[in-house]
Tab-separated table of C-alpha atoms in Angstrom:
chain	number	residue	atom	x	y	z
A	26	PHE	CA	0.000	0.000	0.000
A	27	ARG	CA	1.182	3.500	-0.753
A	28	ALA	CA	1.236	6.217	1.848
A	29	ASN	CA	-0.724	8.507	-0.471
A	30	MET	CA	-4.353	8.275	-1.498
A	31	PHE	CA	-3.652	8.630	-5.195
A	32	VAL	CA	-0.742	8.586	-7.585
A	33	ASN	CA	-0.307	11.816	-9.508
A	34	MET	CA	1.602	11.749	-12.794
A	35	HIS	CA	1.691	13.779	-15.953
A	36	GLU	CA	1.203	12.019	-19.285
A	37	SER	CA	1.426	13.400	-22.803
A	38	VAL	CA	-0.952	11.536	-25.102
A	39	GLY	CA	-1.904	11.628	-28.732
A	40	ASP	CA	0.257	11.470	-31.830
A	41	ASP	CA	-1.416	14.311	-33.677
A	42	GLY	CA	0.765	17.078	-32.314
A	43	SER	CA	-2.111	18.481	-30.260
A	44	GLY	CA	0.119	18.863	-27.221
A	45	LEU	CA	-2.547	17.378	-24.953
A	46	THR	CA	-1.156	16.664	-21.475
A	47	LEU	CA	-3.150	14.770	-18.863
A	48	THR	CA	-2.632	14.782	-15.111
A	49	VAL	CA	-3.494	11.267	-13.944
A	50	TYR	CA	-4.903	10.548	-10.494
A	51	ASP	CA	-5.097	6.938	-9.296
A	52	PHE	CA	-7.593	6.913	-6.408
A	53	GLY	CA	-7.125	4.616	-3.429
A	54	GLY	CA	-9.746	1.894	-3.342
A	55	GLN	CA	-9.982	1.425	0.431
A	56	ASP	CA	-13.352	2.381	1.928
A	57	VAL	CA	-11.782	4.872	4.332
A	58	PHE	CA	-10.722	7.076	1.383
A	59	HIS	CA	-14.192	7.276	-0.171
A	60	THR	CA	-15.164	10.324	1.907
A	61	LEU	CA	-12.410	12.272	0.123
A	62	HIS	CA	-13.706	11.727	-3.404
A	63	HIS	CA	-15.635	14.991	-3.608
A	64	LEU	CA	-12.356	16.897	-3.272
A	65	PHE	CA	-10.957	15.591	-6.558
A	66	LEU	CA	-13.832	14.281	-8.663
A	67	THR	CA	-13.936	17.393	-10.807
A	68	LYS	CA	-16.277	18.052	-13.710
A	69	TYR	CA	-13.185	18.845	-15.768
A	70	GLY	CA	-11.878	15.343	-16.268
A	71	VAL	CA	-12.034	12.021	-18.099
A	72	TYR	CA	-12.567	9.013	-15.817
A	73	LEU	CA	-11.407	5.418	-16.146
A	74	VAL	CA	-13.253	2.796	-14.092
A	75	VAL	CA	-10.894	-0.172	-13.964
A	76	PHE	CA	-11.748	-3.764	-13.059
A	77	SER	CA	-10.175	-7.222	-13.327
A	78	LEU	CA	-11.493	-9.397	-16.140
A	79	SER	CA	-10.316	-12.502	-14.315
A	80	THR	CA	-12.520	-11.980	-11.244
A	81	VAL	CA	-15.431	-9.717	-12.224
A	82	LEU	CA	-17.833	-12.591	-12.942
A	83	GLU	CA	-16.916	-14.669	-9.871
A	84	ASN	CA	-19.255	-12.643	-7.655
A	85	GLU	CA	-21.647	-10.637	-9.830
A	86	ALA	CA	-23.496	-9.106	-6.872
A	87	ARG	CA	-20.263	-7.675	-5.471
A	88	SER	CA	-19.108	-6.528	-8.906
A	89	LEU	CA	-22.465	-4.826	-9.499
A	90	SER	CA	-22.139	-3.022	-6.168
A	91	ASN	CA	-18.598	-1.863	-7.014
A	92	PHE	CA	-19.570	-0.636	-10.477
A	93	LYS	CA	-22.622	1.202	-9.127
A	94	PHE	CA	-20.535	2.835	-6.407
A	95	TRP	CA	-17.823	4.206	-8.701
A	96	LEU	CA	-20.111	5.142	-11.589
A	97	SER	CA	-22.626	6.806	-9.251
A	98	SER	CA	-19.867	8.722	-7.444
A	99	ILE	CA	-18.576	10.127	-10.710
A	100	GLN	CA	-22.116	10.845	-11.889
A	101	LEU	CA	-22.846	12.813	-8.719
A	102	HIS	CA	-19.692	14.923	-8.671
A	103	ALA	CA	-19.027	15.157	-12.418
A	104	PRO	CA	-22.330	14.447	-14.218
A	105	ASP	CA	-21.118	15.501	-17.666
A	106	ALA	CA	-17.614	14.048	-17.597
A	107	PRO	CA	-16.977	11.083	-19.925
A	108	ILE	CA	-16.212	7.670	-18.409
A	109	LEU	CA	-14.221	4.853	-19.995
A	110	ILE	CA	-14.474	1.337	-18.522
A	111	VAL	CA	-11.283	-0.714	-18.662
A	112	GLY	CA	-10.871	-4.437	-17.977
A	113	THR	CA	-7.383	-5.622	-17.010
A	114	HIS	CA	-5.666	-9.046	-16.796
A	115	LEU	CA	-6.729	-9.983	-20.317
A	116	GLY	CA	-3.875	-12.481	-20.511
A	117	ASP	CA	-5.214	-14.428	-17.511
A	118	LEU	CA	-8.436	-15.478	-19.239
A	119	LYS	CA	-8.740	-19.173	-20.096
A	120	ASP	CA	-11.603	-18.673	-22.540
A	121	GLU	CA	-11.013	-15.129	-23.759
A	122	SER	CA	-13.770	-14.832	-26.356
A	123	ARG	CA	-16.493	-16.231	-24.106
A	124	THR	CA	-15.489	-14.133	-21.086
A	125	LEU	CA	-15.381	-10.886	-23.065
A	126	VAL	CA	-18.893	-11.513	-24.362
A	127	GLU	CA	-20.180	-12.365	-20.860
A	128	VAL	CA	-18.640	-9.188	-19.396
A	129	GLU	CA	-20.218	-7.094	-22.160
A	130	VAL	CA	-23.620	-8.623	-21.383
A	131	PHE	CA	-23.072	-8.036	-17.640
A	132	LEU	CA	-22.338	-4.340	-18.201
A	133	GLU	CA	-25.240	-3.936	-20.617
A	134	ASN	CA	-27.981	-5.855	-18.800
A	135	THR	CA	-26.972	-5.942	-15.122
A	136	VAL	CA	-25.042	-2.713	-14.539
A	137	LYS	CA	-27.153	-1.031	-17.242
A	138	VAL	CA	-24.376	1.352	-18.233
A	139	GLY	CA	-26.249	2.438	-21.340
A	140	THR	CA	-29.364	3.631	-19.522
A	141	ARG	CA	-28.385	4.431	-15.927
A	142	PHE	CA	-25.000	5.952	-16.720
A	143	PRO	CA	-25.235	7.752	-20.073
A	144	GLN	CA	-21.841	9.384	-19.645
A	145	VAL	CA	-20.092	6.003	-20.077
A	146	TYR	CA	-18.336	6.123	-23.444
A	147	ARG	CA	-18.994	3.226	-25.806
A	148	THR	CA	-15.987	2.369	-27.949
A	149	ASP	CA	-16.026	0.455	-31.237
A	150	ALA	CA	-15.297	-2.691	-29.192
A	151	GLY	CA	-18.223	-2.173	-26.813
A	152	TRP	CA	-18.765	-0.885	-23.292
A	153	PHE	CA	-15.228	-1.629	-22.121
A	154	THR	CA	-11.657	-1.931	-23.350
A	155	ALA	CA	-9.763	-5.120	-22.466
A	156	VAL	CA	-6.038	-4.678	-21.762
A	157	ASP	CA	-3.113	-6.562	-20.285
A	158	ASN	CA	-0.460	-4.573	-18.456
A	159	ARG	CA	2.190	-7.273	-18.639
A	160	THR	CA	2.061	-7.828	-22.395
A	161	ARG	CA	0.930	-4.225	-23.072
A	162	GLU	CA	-1.883	-5.599	-25.261
A	163	ASN	CA	-4.328	-2.834	-26.236
A	164	ILE	CA	-2.526	-0.239	-24.079
A	165	SER	CA	-1.626	1.952	-27.053
A	166	PRO	CA	-5.194	1.909	-28.494
A	167	LEU	CA	-6.523	2.782	-25.021
A	168	ARG	CA	-4.204	5.787	-24.771
A	169	LYS	CA	-5.379	7.003	-28.165
A	170	GLU	CA	-9.015	6.494	-27.144
A	171	ILE	CA	-8.453	8.551	-23.991
A	172	ALA	CA	-6.905	11.320	-26.093
A	173	ARG	CA	-9.837	11.279	-28.537
A	174	VAL	CA	-12.406	11.415	-25.758
A	175	ALA	CA	-10.543	14.201	-23.938
A	176	ASN	CA	-10.256	16.248	-27.117
A	177	ARG	CA	-14.033	16.057	-27.578
A	178	THR	CA	-14.755	17.671	-24.209
A	179	ALA	CA	-15.537	21.348	-24.363
A	180	PHE	CA	-13.357	22.426	-21.427
A	181	VAL	CA	-10.174	21.145	-23.119
A	182	HIS	CA	-10.662	23.851	-25.721
A	183	THR	CA	-11.420	26.629	-23.221
A	184	LYS	CA	-9.401	29.705	-24.114
A	185	ILE	CA	-7.273	30.898	-21.206
A	186	SER	CA	-5.242	34.090	-21.057
A	187	LEU	CA	-1.591	33.519	-21.908
A	188	ARG	CA	-0.739	35.632	-18.883
A	189	TRP	CA	-2.713	33.265	-16.647
A	190	THR	CA	-0.868	30.238	-18.030
A	191	LYS	CA	2.483	31.923	-17.425
A	192	VAL	CA	1.463	32.598	-13.820
A	193	LEU	CA	0.410	28.957	-13.413
A	194	ASP	CA	3.636	27.666	-14.962
A	195	GLU	CA	5.734	29.693	-12.541
A	196	MET	CA	3.612	28.552	-9.581
A	197	ILE	CA	3.933	24.898	-10.583
A	198	SER	CA	7.676	25.244	-11.101
A	199	PHE	CA	7.975	25.692	-7.321
A	200	SER	CA	6.375	22.279	-6.865
A	201	ARG	CA	8.400	20.413	-9.484
A	202	LYS	CA	11.768	21.499	-8.097
A	203	ASP	CA	11.563	18.993	-5.266
A	204	LYS	CA	8.956	16.570	-6.589
A	205	ASP	CA	11.369	13.641	-6.868
A	206	ASN	CA	12.380	14.155	-3.235
A	207	THR	CA	8.810	14.092	-1.892
A	208	GLN	CA	7.319	11.177	-3.880
A	209	GLY	CA	6.787	8.102	-1.675
A	210	SER	CA	7.966	9.900	1.471
A	211	GLU	CA	7.533	8.160	4.818
A	212	ILE	CA	4.354	8.753	6.714
A	213	GLU	CA	6.077	10.169	9.769
A	214	ALA	CA	5.922	13.905	10.207
A	215	LYS	CA	8.739	15.687	8.387
A	216	PRO	CA	9.329	19.284	7.369
A	217	GLU	CA	7.515	19.940	4.093
A	218	HIS	CA	8.934	21.705	1.097
A	219	SER	CA	7.344	25.121	0.780
A	220	SER	CA	6.985	24.318	-2.925
A	221	SER	CA	3.840	22.303	-2.117
A	222	TRP	CA	1.942	25.495	-1.424
A	223	LEU	CA	2.288	29.225	-1.846
A	224	GLU	CA	0.988	32.079	0.228
A	225	LEU	CA	-1.573	34.209	-1.559
A	226	ASP	CA	0.707	37.263	-1.421
A	227	THR	CA	3.398	35.294	-3.267
A	228	VAL	CA	0.882	34.293	-5.931
A	229	LYS	CA	-0.159	37.919	-6.278
A	230	ASP	CA	3.489	38.935	-6.724
A	231	ILE	CA	3.910	36.346	-9.492
A	232	ALA	CA	0.655	37.490	-11.094
A	233	THR	CA	1.752	41.136	-10.993
A	234	LYS	CA	4.986	40.133	-12.739
A	235	TYR	CA	2.877	39.025	-15.719
A	236	GLY	CA	0.432	41.912	-15.590
A	237	VAL	CA	-2.390	40.074	-13.792
A	238	ARG	CA	-3.617	42.337	-11.008
A	239	GLU	CA	-7.410	42.536	-10.841
A	240	ASP	CA	-8.336	38.964	-11.827
A	241	VAL	CA	-6.233	36.912	-9.399
A	242	ASP	CA	-9.285	35.512	-7.579
A	243	LYS	CA	-11.003	34.688	-10.868
A	244	MET	CA	-7.842	33.029	-12.180
A	245	LEU	CA	-7.397	30.895	-9.046
A	246	SER	CA	-11.057	29.920	-9.100
A	247	MET	CA	-10.781	28.618	-12.659
A	248	PHE	CA	-7.572	26.692	-11.978
A	249	HIS	CA	-9.205	25.251	-8.843
A	250	GLU	CA	-12.142	24.025	-10.950
A	251	PHE	CA	-9.712	22.522	-13.460
A	252	GLY	CA	-8.127	20.583	-10.597
A	253	VAL	CA	-4.589	21.865	-11.119
A	254	LEU	CA	-4.480	23.546	-7.700
A	255	ILE	CA	-6.562	23.903	-4.554
A	256	HIS	CA	-7.775	27.272	-3.324
A	257	LEU	CA	-10.658	27.612	-0.875
A	258	THR	CA	-11.896	30.920	0.506
A	259	ALA	CA	-14.211	30.043	3.409
A	260	THR	CA	-11.771	31.247	6.105
A	261	ASP	CA	-8.767	33.572	6.183
A	262	ALA	CA	-6.420	30.617	6.732
A	263	LEU	CA	-7.832	28.799	3.690
A	264	ARG	CA	-7.809	31.871	1.500
A	265	ASN	CA	-4.190	32.692	2.368
A	266	ILE	CA	-2.814	29.392	1.006
A	267	VAL	CA	-2.777	28.164	-2.594
A	268	VAL	CA	-1.946	24.458	-2.792
A	269	ILE	CA	-0.090	23.716	-6.016
A	270	ASP	CA	0.648	20.086	-5.167
A	271	PRO	CA	-2.634	18.351	-4.217
A	272	GLN	CA	-0.608	15.378	-2.971
A	273	TRP	CA	0.621	17.552	-0.099
A	274	ILE	CA	-2.840	18.160	1.371
A	275	LEU	CA	-3.806	14.509	0.857
A	276	GLN	CA	-0.676	13.356	2.661
A	277	LYS	CA	-1.702	15.567	5.573
A	278	ILE	CA	-5.274	14.252	5.584
A	279	GLY	CA	-4.006	10.705	5.024
A	280	LEU	CA	-2.149	10.813	8.333
A	281	VAL	CA	-5.512	11.132	10.071
A	282	ILE	CA	-7.944	9.307	7.762
A	283	ARG	CA	-6.427	5.983	6.839
A	284	ASP	CA	-7.059	2.261	6.635
A	285	LYS	CA	-6.403	1.056	10.194
A	286	ASP	CA	-5.200	-2.410	9.266
A	287	ALA	CA	-3.406	-1.796	5.989
A	288	HIS	CA	-1.372	1.177	7.190
A	289	LYS	CA	-0.342	0.335	10.766
A	290	SER	CA	3.282	0.062	9.674
A	291	PHE	CA	3.334	3.693	8.536
A	292	TYR	CA	3.143	5.087	12.074
A	293	ASP	CA	6.422	5.849	13.818
A	294	LEU	CA	5.330	4.107	17.022
A	295	LYS	CA	8.657	4.569	18.817
A	296	ARG	CA	8.596	8.320	18.320
A	297	ILE	CA	4.901	8.523	19.185
A	298	LYS	CA	5.503	6.647	22.443
A	299	LYS	CA	8.524	8.789	23.284
A	300	LEU	CA	6.457	11.956	22.889
A	301	GLY	CA	3.694	10.595	25.118
A	302	LEU	CA	1.201	10.339	22.272
A	303	LYS	CA	0.535	6.585	22.391
A	304	THR	CA	-2.839	7.078	24.120
A	305	ASP	CA	-3.733	9.799	21.611
A	306	LEU	CA	-3.049	7.467	18.684
A	307	LYS	CA	-5.074	4.703	20.307
A	308	SER	CA	-7.975	7.120	20.737
A	309	LEU	CA	-7.888	7.963	17.017
A	310	LEU	CA	-7.731	4.335	15.890
A	311	LYS	CA	-10.247	2.949	18.394
A	312	SER	CA	-12.712	5.813	18.886
A	313	GLY	CA	-12.214	8.264	16.020
A	314	ILE	CA	-11.241	11.050	18.456
A	315	VAL	CA	-7.955	12.816	17.739
A	316	SER	CA	-6.116	15.279	19.960
A	317	LYS	CA	-4.659	18.555	18.795
A	318	ASP	CA	-1.260	17.356	20.055
A	319	LEU	CA	-1.346	14.338	17.735
A	320	LEU	CA	-2.435	16.510	14.804
A	321	GLU	CA	0.484	18.850	15.437
A	322	PHE	CA	2.811	15.843	15.466
A	323	PHE	CA	1.347	14.478	12.222
A	324	TRP	CA	1.415	17.822	10.463
A	325	ASN	CA	4.642	19.116	12.014
A	326	GLN	CA	2.962	22.496	12.532
A	327	ASP	CA	3.389	23.032	8.791
A	328	GLN	CA	0.409	25.255	8.003
A	329	PHE	CA	-1.462	23.579	10.864
A	330	ARG	CA	-4.307	26.097	10.845
A	331	PHE	CA	-4.773	25.719	7.084
A	332	VAL	CA	-5.002	21.904	7.190
A	333	LEU	CA	-7.306	22.016	10.218
A	334	ASP	CA	-9.601	24.568	8.564
A	335	PHE	CA	-9.546	22.508	5.376
A	336	MET	CA	-10.740	19.370	7.163
A	337	GLU	CA	-13.325	21.282	9.196
A	338	HIS	CA	-14.685	23.129	6.165
A	339	THR	CA	-15.085	19.875	4.219
A	340	LEU	CA	-16.658	18.227	7.321
A	341	LEU	CA	-13.943	15.582	7.502
A	342	LEU	CA	-13.624	16.389	11.198
A	343	SER	CA	-15.355	18.563	13.780
A	344	ARG	CA	-14.523	19.929	17.202
A	345	TRP	CA	-15.117	17.544	20.089
A	346	GLU	CA	-16.488	19.819	22.799
A	347	PHE	CA	-17.808	17.292	25.285
A	348	GLY	CA	-16.486	17.426	28.829
A	349	SER	CA	-15.558	21.094	28.514
A	350	ILE	CA	-14.676	22.782	31.785
A	351	LYS	CA	-15.996	26.160	32.845
A	352	ARG	CA	-13.476	28.349	34.648
A	353	GLY	CA	-14.311	31.879	35.724
A	354	GLY	CA	-17.512	31.738	33.728
A	355	LYS	CA	-15.614	30.936	30.557
A	356	LYS	CA	-15.839	27.668	28.688
A	357	LYS	CA	-12.573	25.860	28.117
A	358	VAL	CA	-13.007	24.020	24.828
A	359	SER	CA	-11.523	20.556	24.682
A	360	GLU	CA	-8.749	20.483	22.082
A	361	LYS	CA	-9.927	17.258	20.501
A	362	TYR	CA	-11.651	16.502	17.208
A	363	LEU	CA	-14.064	13.892	15.910
A	364	VAL	CA	-12.992	12.068	12.736
A	365	PRO	CA	-16.152	10.136	11.689
A	366	SER	CA	-14.361	8.096	9.021
A	367	MET	CA	-12.243	6.530	11.783
A	368	LEU	CA	-15.138	5.443	14.002
A	369	PRO	CA	-15.441	1.718	14.846
A	370	LEU	CA	-17.832	-0.518	12.926
A	371	GLU	CA	-19.825	-1.961	15.847
A	372	ARG	CA	-23.544	-1.337	16.317
A	373	ILE	CA	-25.331	0.058	19.371
A	374	LEU	CA	-28.551	-1.925	19.540
A	375	SER	CA	-30.031	-4.827	17.636
A	376	LYS	CA	-33.411	-3.109	17.933
A	377	VAL	CA	-34.339	0.444	18.931
A	378	PRO	CA	-36.787	0.443	21.870
A	379	THR	CA	-40.241	1.818	21.146
A	380	GLY	CA	-42.600	3.629	23.467
A	381	ARG	CA	-45.374	6.152	23.766
A	382	ASN	CA	-43.024	9.127	23.464
A	383	SER	CA	-41.063	7.961	20.438
A	384	SER	CA	-41.036	8.999	16.785
A	385	GLU	CA	-39.157	7.954	13.680
A	386	PHE	CA	-38.421	9.478	10.286
A	387	ALA	CA	-35.978	8.711	7.483
A	388	PHE	CA	-34.195	10.300	4.551
A	389	ASP	CA	-34.563	7.829	1.708
A	390	PHE	CA	-31.939	7.754	-1.073
A	391	SER	CA	-32.966	4.385	-2.530
A	392	GLN	CA	-34.330	5.946	-5.717
A	393	SER	CA	-31.173	7.983	-6.289
A	394	TYR	CA	-27.797	7.459	-4.611
A	395	LEU	CA	-26.383	7.843	-1.107
A	396	PRO	CA	-22.702	8.753	-1.530
A	397	ALA	CA	-19.950	7.734	0.854
A	398	GLY	CA	-19.302	10.434	3.419
A	399	VAL	CA	-22.825	11.825	3.788
A	400	PHE	CA	-23.537	9.908	7.001
A	401	GLN	CA	-20.109	10.794	8.423
A	402	ARG	CA	-20.544	14.491	7.679
A	403	LEU	CA	-24.011	14.428	9.199
A	404	LEU	CA	-22.448	12.992	12.370
A	405	CYS	CA	-20.082	15.985	12.485
A	406	LEU	CA	-23.047	18.366	12.534
A	407	TYR	CA	-25.172	16.270	14.882
A	408	THR	CA	-22.288	15.866	17.333
A	409	ALA	CA	-21.486	19.579	17.304
A	410	HIS	CA	-25.130	20.388	18.040
A	411	SER	CA	-25.324	17.762	20.790
A	412	ALA	CA	-22.251	19.263	22.482
A	413	ARG	CA	-23.964	22.641	22.583
A	414	SER	CA	-27.253	21.334	23.957
A	415	ASN	CA	-25.883	18.732	26.408
A	416	PRO	CA	-22.065	18.834	26.683
A	417	GLY	CA	-22.045	16.580	29.733
A	418	CYS	CA	-23.579	13.575	27.974
A	419	LEU	CA	-21.169	11.761	25.663
A	420	PRO	CA	-22.618	10.413	22.408
A	421	ILE	CA	-22.170	6.800	21.345
A	422	LEU	CA	-20.725	6.835	17.830
A	423	TYR	CA	-20.039	4.146	15.260
A	424	GLN	CA	-19.512	4.023	11.487
A	425	ARG	CA	-23.173	3.343	10.649
A	426	GLU	CA	-25.019	4.133	13.870
A	427	ALA	CA	-25.005	6.720	16.636
A	428	CYS	CA	-26.895	7.724	19.752
A	429	LEU	CA	-26.794	11.380	20.811
A	430	TRP	CA	-28.589	13.644	23.266
A	431	PHE	CA	-30.239	16.959	22.480
A	432	GLY	CA	-31.009	18.278	25.930
A	433	THR	CA	-32.704	15.344	27.683
A	434	ALA	CA	-33.984	13.792	24.450
A	435	SER	CA	-31.994	10.921	22.923
A	436	VAL	CA	-31.738	10.382	19.178
A	437	VAL	CA	-30.577	7.192	17.445
A	438	ILE	CA	-29.304	7.565	13.867
A	439	ARG	CA	-28.803	4.591	11.587
A	440	HIS	CA	-27.314	4.191	8.128
A	441	MET	CA	-29.534	1.424	6.765
A	442	GLU	CA	-28.557	-1.162	4.164
A	443	ASP	CA	-31.274	0.041	1.753
A	444	ASP	CA	-29.748	3.521	1.306
A	445	ARG	CA	-31.850	5.157	3.996
A	446	ILE	CA	-30.696	7.152	7.010
A	447	SER	CA	-33.235	6.739	9.801
A	448	PHE	CA	-33.697	8.934	12.866
A	449	PHE	CA	-35.369	7.650	16.016
A	450	LEU	CA	-36.357	10.139	18.709
A	451	VAL	CA	-36.648	7.970	21.807
A	452	GLU	CA	-38.130	10.662	24.091
A	453	HIS	CA	-39.569	13.954	22.925
A	454	GLU	CA	-41.019	15.705	25.950
A	455	SER	CA	-38.154	18.204	25.671
A	456	LEU	CA	-37.814	18.061	21.882
A	457	HIS	CA	-40.680	18.138	19.396
A	458	PRO	CA	-40.243	15.608	16.535
A	459	ALA	CA	-40.947	18.299	13.948
A	460	GLU	CA	-38.127	20.423	15.381
A	461	LEU	CA	-35.694	17.539	15.075
A	462	LEU	CA	-36.797	16.881	11.491
A	463	SER	CA	-36.435	20.571	10.626
A	464	LEU	CA	-32.950	20.694	12.142
A	465	THR	CA	-31.935	17.494	10.358
A	466	LEU	CA	-33.206	18.815	7.034
A	467	SER	CA	-31.080	21.947	7.454
A	468	MET	CA	-28.034	19.791	8.184
A	469	PHE	CA	-28.614	17.655	5.092
A	470	GLN	CA	-28.898	20.813	3.034
A	471	LYS	CA	-25.581	22.042	4.409
A	472	VAL	CA	-23.839	18.750	3.604
A	473	ASN	CA	-25.429	18.808	0.164
A	474	GLU	CA	-24.230	22.317	-0.663
A	475	ASP	CA	-20.785	22.071	0.972
A	476	ALA	CA	-19.689	18.622	-0.206
A	477	MET	CA	-22.126	17.249	-2.801
A	478	HIS	CA	-22.560	20.160	-5.233
A	479	GLY	CA	-26.255	20.425	-4.334
A	480	ARG	CA	-26.988	17.248	-6.308
A	481	LEU	CA	-28.245	14.970	-3.522
A	482	LYS	CA	-31.840	13.818	-3.946
A	483	TRP	CA	-33.899	12.278	-1.169
A	484	GLU	CA	-37.411	11.512	-0.057
A	485	ILE	CA	-38.513	12.067	3.560
A	486	THR	CA	-40.725	9.385	5.093
A	487	LEU	CA	-42.370	9.431	8.518
A	488	ASN	CA	-43.463	6.898	11.115
A	489	GLY	CA	-40.806	4.244	10.666
A	490	GLU	CA	-41.824	1.105	8.794
A	491	SER	CA	-45.072	2.739	7.653
A	492	ARG	CA	-42.878	5.027	5.520
A	493	ILE	CA	-45.534	7.664	4.956
A	494	PRO	CA	-44.281	10.213	2.391
A	495	PHE	CA	-43.766	13.703	3.784
A	496	SER	CA	-46.240	15.277	1.329
A	497	GLU	CA	-48.970	12.811	2.294
A	498	ALA	CA	-48.335	13.328	6.008
A	499	LYS	CA	-48.575	17.091	5.547
A	500	GLN	CA	-51.841	16.794	3.657
A	501	ARG	CA	-53.281	14.556	6.404
A	502	LYS	CA	-51.799	16.821	9.124
A	503	LEU	CA	-50.324	13.706	10.664
A	504	LYS	CA	-49.426	14.055	14.339
A	505	PRO	CA	-47.013	14.764	15.935
A	506	TRP	CA	-45.354	16.091	12.786
A	507	PHE	CA	-48.077	18.555	11.839
A	508	ASP	CA	-49.864	19.465	15.055
A	509	ASP	CA	-50.370	22.957	16.489
A	510	LYS	CA	-46.806	23.036	17.865
A	511	SER	CA	-45.180	21.948	14.628
A	512	CYS	CA	-42.681	24.230	12.936
A	513	LEU	CA	-43.179	22.178	9.747
A	514	LEU	CA	-46.810	23.247	9.442
A	515	SER	CA	-45.875	26.909	9.707
A	516	GLY	CA	-42.988	26.516	7.286
A	517	LYS	CA	-40.496	27.907	9.790
A	518	ASN	CA	-37.010	26.437	9.772
A	519	SER	CA	-36.559	26.407	13.535
A	520	SER	CA	-34.407	24.278	15.780
A	521	PRO	CA	-34.555	22.965	19.343
A	522	GLN	CA	-34.045	25.335	22.234
A	523	GLY	CA	-34.208	28.409	20.025
A	524	ILE	CA	-30.822	27.926	18.423
A	525	ASP	CA	-30.339	30.027	15.314
A	526	LEU	CA	-29.242	27.653	12.553
A	527	ASP	CA	-27.369	30.256	10.507
A	528	SER	CA	-25.251	31.247	13.513
A	529	PHE	CA	-24.744	27.602	14.422
A	530	PHE	CA	-23.441	26.725	10.962
A	531	ASP	CA	-21.278	29.840	10.841
A	532	LYS	CA	-19.510	28.712	14.019
A	533	LEU	CA	-18.721	25.376	12.372
A	534	SER	CA	-17.105	26.996	9.342
């Protein structure tokens, strides 16, 4: 396993003198990395979905799930970007002709690439290209096909100011000076080359050199969309840094979000123990709670505030404010953070208890797609709100299930197998069910806008297994959702205990 999430290389393709150069990203396949996809699945790209011809038909249900996951992820984040499907290990097939036909039928009839995923590119050979990396069979035709597809995309032919390209070239030159020294670096914290990022003032100086003064923000925004650099503007710390080597930020994030089993050897355990951080590391791996001290060790204080703001803004982590101590009337915030992607996999209860004062609703994605990372980001928001309403009561958190307290009311959240996220309010004397639903809806909308490009689609159902559609429940004025106390009936977007949602979200940013 590599220390990095993806391999980044530059490839010149095409024999027609077009000068087309592609930057190739090879995404890590481990589940823990899936929450990072929205950062790099840009609409300005050509995507290859790669599978093994020798194993794809051994378990068709699993293969279908894998194809749907990758194709749906690309469709969500880059709905107009072309996709090429590539089958490898062609040389391992015992009955090549028969297997290729069976795979074509599987993609056509089971995955339904032609109807469900219209952006999949159909070549002259069919829905996929079969290659063998050892013999290099069909590699050259695949490269030419990639070049042809890329040249047909409109953004490749976007006209960009020559001055802008000169600015970009000089910015990237900082990164390439030491690229050979940083590739495959050890996971332990080491001083980073400043060539991985530039301060905004430095970028402005370079831009001024080439006569670009007024359009720096516009220029950086375009290059950010093209995926050649990263520049976010939500906070001062984010705005002040322009990342010209995306691998740098992923190496930083990859120290915190990582496959627990596959990457144990990458931690410098002797140094961690010597610095008294062994318990901190155990907390991250076992409970998904990381201390500021461990983050500073991982990141070597190299733009610590930038990396922290980056992960908070993208809801990859959130402040852990439980157990805060009040001294002199002031709240001492615990310097720990929740990393939902690192939570354990166990479940809380086999069955949620029911009672007179209990209600259930769900956000149903079964007719669309529930991307990886939505549930984890929702936990960030739910946990932050729980800490504000009842900081003395620790939540119980797992990868697909959680129990939290809003005041004296307990809420169980479950990521169901059928692409639903269900919410069970166990006691609602202190929290009206409609208020919880309204708050949850606002949180989904925030996750949707911040991380999913506003493309998430869901249906709200009420009353658990009855699954009454929201519109029907509203028409029937179904209690307790639409009684006289309901904020849903009035159309107000209120939250428990009078908390202003806009202010609450602003504090999280």
